[in-house]
């Protein structure tokens, strides 16, 4: 087993411009039926006690079959190191120039979120105000400093080091754990599926800022800030923040907030892993909704790493997995079922690059219902997108 560094060692901050400390806003004091997520201690994966590792694998297997979301702790980044990254993201949003906003404006129609998202919708063209700003760092941003806002040039070594640790240490160890759940070689998912080019592979890092929801925007979207969806990649690493906006769709057909767990990563598995696992891994539906009333006046700063598969792959279930051989596939599971239908009919499935790019390029606006196709499923209203002949169905 090759050694993977388990502790983040960030570059020095000496000689850099002063960056105001990020002060986490208070968590909600309201009582809510928060989603009950399993906490996975990633450090246990390196335990010399095989029974501890076996128990970790069993716990993970059960959790991802039920929820598809996890809390990940003891992954190697301290709370102080994490807050430094939030401070840099805060600095970006406070100091990015109007010139850079225009010069680095995103264009999702290309199939990428790369660059700056202004606070008016999910297309390059100006739409209704949604109060959500992003800067998205893809390979092209990391490979050319001119594709980065000038204000954070002095801090790029820290952002690069952070992303490299998340991808090459945290995500690699997480994929080892998931490979063990599939009873495959521990580096199967890393070697055979995960893209590995540069600090983020073919995925991206997002610095997102959600401004308080304005009444006009609330009326348009009914409190919805991002449509329900499943992530298309391998894993998504979202750092837990005090402002409760993330909601997941439970097995009882209810949306629930994900609670604040300081310093932890909220991990969800993407459609790529759902397909490769033959439906044993669940790509969970989730959305971003208005926060509880006592947080409605607060900004929500968010850091997310979206990990992606190698773009040229046309994925199918890893039938060499003893788990799949023994238990078969979970054929009713979401997007896997759609891919299976194509494969059963002898039709080619899209590459991972094609799959993610069409989802980005055709993303509907949360406040424009006329962009959505609605269907009834078991008495529930859903909206449906048909992509490469594969139906993607999400609760309204």
CSV table of C-alpha atoms in Angstrom, one decimal, residues 88-271:
chain,number,residue,atom,x,y,z
A,88,UNK,CA,-9.1,33.7,1.6
A,89,UNK,CA,-12.5,33.0,-0.1
A,90,UNK,CA,-14.0,35.9,1.9
A,91,UNK,CA,-11.1,38.1,0.7
A,92,UNK,CA,-11.8,37.1,-2.9
A,93,UNK,CA,-15.4,38.1,-2.7
A,94,UNK,CA,-14.7,41.3,-0.9
A,95,UNK,CA,-11.9,42.4,-3.2
A,96,UNK,CA,-12.5,41.1,-6.7
A,97,UNK,CA,-12.5,44.1,-9.1
A,98,UNK,CA,-15.3,44.9,-11.5
A,99,UNK,CA,-12.8,44.5,-14.3
A,100,UNK,CA,-12.0,40.9,-13.2
A,101,UNK,CA,-15.7,40.1,-12.8
A,102,UNK,CA,-16.2,41.0,-16.4
A,103,UNK,CA,-12.9,39.6,-17.7
A,104,UNK,CA,-13.4,36.2,-15.9
A,105,UNK,CA,-17.2,36.0,-16.4
A,106,UNK,CA,-18.3,32.3,-16.6
A,107,UNK,CA,-20.2,30.7,-19.5
A,108,UNK,CA,-22.0,27.5,-18.4
A,109,UNK,CA,-23.2,27.0,-22.0
A,110,UNK,CA,-19.7,25.6,-22.6
A,111,UNK,CA,-20.3,22.8,-20.2
A,112,UNK,CA,-18.0,24.3,-17.5
A,113,UNK,CA,-18.7,26.6,-14.5
A,114,UNK,CA,-15.2,28.0,-14.8
A,115,UNK,CA,-14.7,31.6,-13.6
A,116,UNK,CA,-16.9,34.2,-11.9
A,117,UNK,CA,-20.6,33.7,-11.4
A,118,UNK,CA,-22.4,37.0,-10.8
A,119,UNK,CA,-25.5,37.2,-8.6
A,120,UNK,CA,-28.1,36.9,-11.4
A,121,UNK,CA,-28.8,33.4,-12.4
A,122,UNK,CA,-27.1,30.3,-13.9
A,123,UNK,CA,-26.3,31.5,-17.4
A,124,UNK,CA,-23.8,34.0,-18.7
A,125,UNK,CA,-26.6,36.3,-19.8
A,126,UNK,CA,-28.1,38.4,-17.1
A,127,UNK,CA,-31.2,36.9,-15.6
A,128,UNK,CA,-33.2,37.4,-12.4
A,129,UNK,CA,-31.2,38.3,-9.3
A,130,UNK,CA,-30.4,35.3,-7.1
A,131,UNK,CA,-27.8,36.8,-4.8
A,132,UNK,CA,-25.3,33.9,-5.3
A,133,UNK,CA,-21.7,34.7,-6.4
A,134,UNK,CA,-19.1,32.1,-7.1
A,135,UNK,CA,-15.5,31.8,-8.3
A,136,UNK,CA,-14.9,28.3,-9.8
A,137,UNK,CA,-11.3,27.1,-10.1
A,138,UNK,CA,-10.8,24.5,-12.8
A,139,UNK,CA,-7.6,23.2,-14.4
A,140,UNK,CA,-7.5,26.2,-16.7
A,141,UNK,CA,-7.6,28.6,-13.7
A,142,UNK,CA,-4.7,26.7,-12.0
A,143,UNK,CA,-2.7,26.5,-15.1
A,144,UNK,CA,-2.7,30.3,-15.9
A,145,UNK,CA,-2.5,33.0,-13.2
A,146,UNK,CA,-4.3,35.4,-15.6
A,147,UNK,CA,-7.4,33.3,-15.2
A,148,UNK,CA,-7.5,34.1,-11.5
A,149,UNK,CA,-8.8,37.3,-9.8
A,150,UNK,CA,-5.8,39.6,-9.3
A,151,UNK,CA,-6.7,40.1,-5.6
A,152,UNK,CA,-5.8,36.5,-4.7
A,153,UNK,CA,-2.6,36.1,-6.7
A,154,UNK,CA,-0.6,36.3,-3.5
A,155,UNK,CA,-2.5,33.4,-2.0
A,156,UNK,CA,-2.5,30.9,-4.9
A,157,UNK,CA,0.2,28.8,-3.4
A,158,UNK,CA,-2.1,28.2,-0.4
A,159,UNK,CA,-5.2,27.4,-2.6
A,160,UNK,CA,-3.1,25.0,-4.7
A,161,UNK,CA,-1.7,23.2,-1.7
A,162,UNK,CA,-5.1,22.9,-0.1
A,163,UNK,CA,-6.6,21.5,-3.3
A,164,UNK,CA,-3.7,19.1,-3.8
A,165,UNK,CA,-4.2,17.8,-0.3
A,166,UNK,CA,-7.9,17.4,-0.7
A,167,UNK,CA,-7.6,15.5,-4.0
A,168,UNK,CA,-4.5,13.5,-3.5
A,169,UNK,CA,-4.9,12.7,0.2
A,170,UNK,CA,-8.5,13.1,1.5
A,171,UNK,CA,-10.3,12.0,-1.7
A,172,UNK,CA,-7.8,9.3,-2.4
A,173,UNK,CA,-8.2,7.8,1.1
A,174,UNK,CA,-12.0,8.2,0.8
A,175,UNK,CA,-11.9,6.3,-2.6
A,176,UNK,CA,-9.8,3.6,-0.9
A,177,UNK,CA,-12.5,3.2,1.7
A,178,UNK,CA,-15.2,3.0,-1.0
A,179,UNK,CA,-13.1,0.5,-3.0
A,180,UNK,CA,-13.0,-1.6,0.1
A,181,UNK,CA,-16.7,-1.5,0.4
A,182,UNK,CA,-16.8,-2.9,-3.1
A,183,UNK,CA,-14.3,-5.5,-2.0
A,184,UNK,CA,-11.9,-4.4,-4.7
A,185,UNK,CA,-8.2,-3.5,-4.7
A,186,UNK,CA,-8.0,-0.4,-2.5
A,187,UNK,CA,-6.8,1.9,-5.3
A,188,UNK,CA,-9.3,0.6,-7.8
A,189,UNK,CA,-11.4,3.8,-7.9
A,190,UNK,CA,-8.4,6.1,-7.7
A,191,UNK,CA,-6.5,4.3,-10.5
A,192,UNK,CA,-9.4,3.4,-12.8
A,193,UNK,CA,-11.9,6.2,-12.4
A,194,UNK,CA,-10.7,9.4,-10.7
A,195,UNK,CA,-9.2,12.1,-12.9
A,196,UNK,CA,-5.8,13.2,-11.6
A,197,UNK,CA,-4.6,16.1,-13.7
A,198,UNK,CA,-3.4,19.1,-11.6
A,199,UNK,CA,-4.7,20.2,-8.3
A,200,UNK,CA,-8.4,19.4,-9.0
A,201,UNK,CA,-8.2,16.8,-11.9
A,202,UNK,CA,-11.2,17.4,-14.2
A,203,UNK,CA,-13.2,18.7,-11.2
A,204,UNK,CA,-13.2,22.1,-9.6
A,205,UNK,CA,-13.0,24.1,-6.4
A,206,UNK,CA,-15.8,26.6,-5.7
A,207,UNK,CA,-15.7,29.7,-3.5
A,208,UNK,CA,-19.4,30.5,-3.1
A,209,UNK,CA,-21.1,33.4,-1.4
A,210,UNK,CA,-24.8,33.4,-0.8
A,211,UNK,CA,-26.1,36.9,0.1
A,212,UNK,CA,-29.3,37.1,2.2
A,213,UNK,CA,-32.4,36.2,0.2
A,214,UNK,CA,-34.3,39.3,-1.0
A,215,UNK,CA,-38.1,39.3,-0.9
A,216,UNK,CA,-38.4,39.6,-4.7
A,217,UNK,CA,-36.1,36.7,-5.3
A,218,UNK,CA,-37.9,34.7,-2.6
A,219,UNK,CA,-41.2,35.3,-4.3
A,220,UNK,CA,-39.8,34.0,-7.6
A,221,UNK,CA,-38.2,30.8,-6.2
A,222,UNK,CA,-40.3,30.2,-3.1
A,223,UNK,CA,-37.1,30.1,-1.0
A,224,UNK,CA,-35.3,27.7,-3.3
A,225,UNK,CA,-31.7,28.9,-4.1
A,226,UNK,CA,-30.5,25.9,-6.1
A,227,UNK,CA,-32.7,23.3,-7.7
A,228,UNK,CA,-32.7,19.8,-6.3
A,229,UNK,CA,-30.0,17.7,-8.1
A,230,UNK,CA,-27.5,14.9,-7.8
A,231,UNK,CA,-23.8,15.6,-8.4
A,232,UNK,CA,-22.5,13.9,-11.5
A,233,UNK,CA,-18.9,13.3,-10.4
A,234,UNK,CA,-17.2,10.8,-8.0
A,235,UNK,CA,-17.3,12.6,-4.7
A,236,UNK,CA,-18.2,16.1,-3.5
A,237,UNK,CA,-16.4,17.5,-0.4
A,238,UNK,CA,-18.4,20.3,1.2
A,239,UNK,CA,-17.0,22.0,4.3
A,240,UNK,CA,-19.7,22.2,7.0
A,241,UNK,CA,-20.8,25.8,7.7
A,242,UNK,CA,-23.1,27.3,10.4
A,243,UNK,CA,-25.7,28.7,8.0
A,244,UNK,CA,-28.2,25.8,7.3
A,245,UNK,CA,-29.1,25.9,3.7
A,246,UNK,CA,-28.1,22.4,2.4
A,247,UNK,CA,-31.0,20.0,2.4
A,248,UNK,CA,-31.1,16.3,1.4
A,249,UNK,CA,-34.1,14.2,0.2
A,250,UNK,CA,-34.7,11.4,2.6
A,251,UNK,CA,-36.0,7.9,2.1
A,252,UNK,CA,-39.3,9.1,3.6
A,253,UNK,CA,-39.7,11.6,0.8
A,254,UNK,CA,-38.9,14.7,2.9
A,255,UNK,CA,-36.3,17.5,2.6
A,256,UNK,CA,-34.2,17.9,5.7
A,257,UNK,CA,-31.5,20.4,6.6
A,258,UNK,CA,-27.9,19.1,7.1
A,259,UNK,CA,-26.8,20.4,10.5
A,260,UNK,CA,-23.5,22.2,11.3
A,261,UNK,CA,-20.7,19.9,12.4
A,262,UNK,CA,-17.7,22.3,12.9
A,263,UNK,CA,-14.5,21.3,11.0
A,264,UNK,CA,-16.1,18.3,9.3
A,265,UNK,CA,-16.6,17.6,5.6
A,266,UNK,CA,-20.0,16.9,4.3
A,267,UNK,CA,-19.4,14.2,1.7
A,268,UNK,CA,-21.8,13.1,-1.0
A,269,UNK,CA,-21.3,10.5,-3.6
A,270,UNK,CA,-22.0,11.4,-7.3
A,271,UNK,CA,-23.7,9.6,-10.1
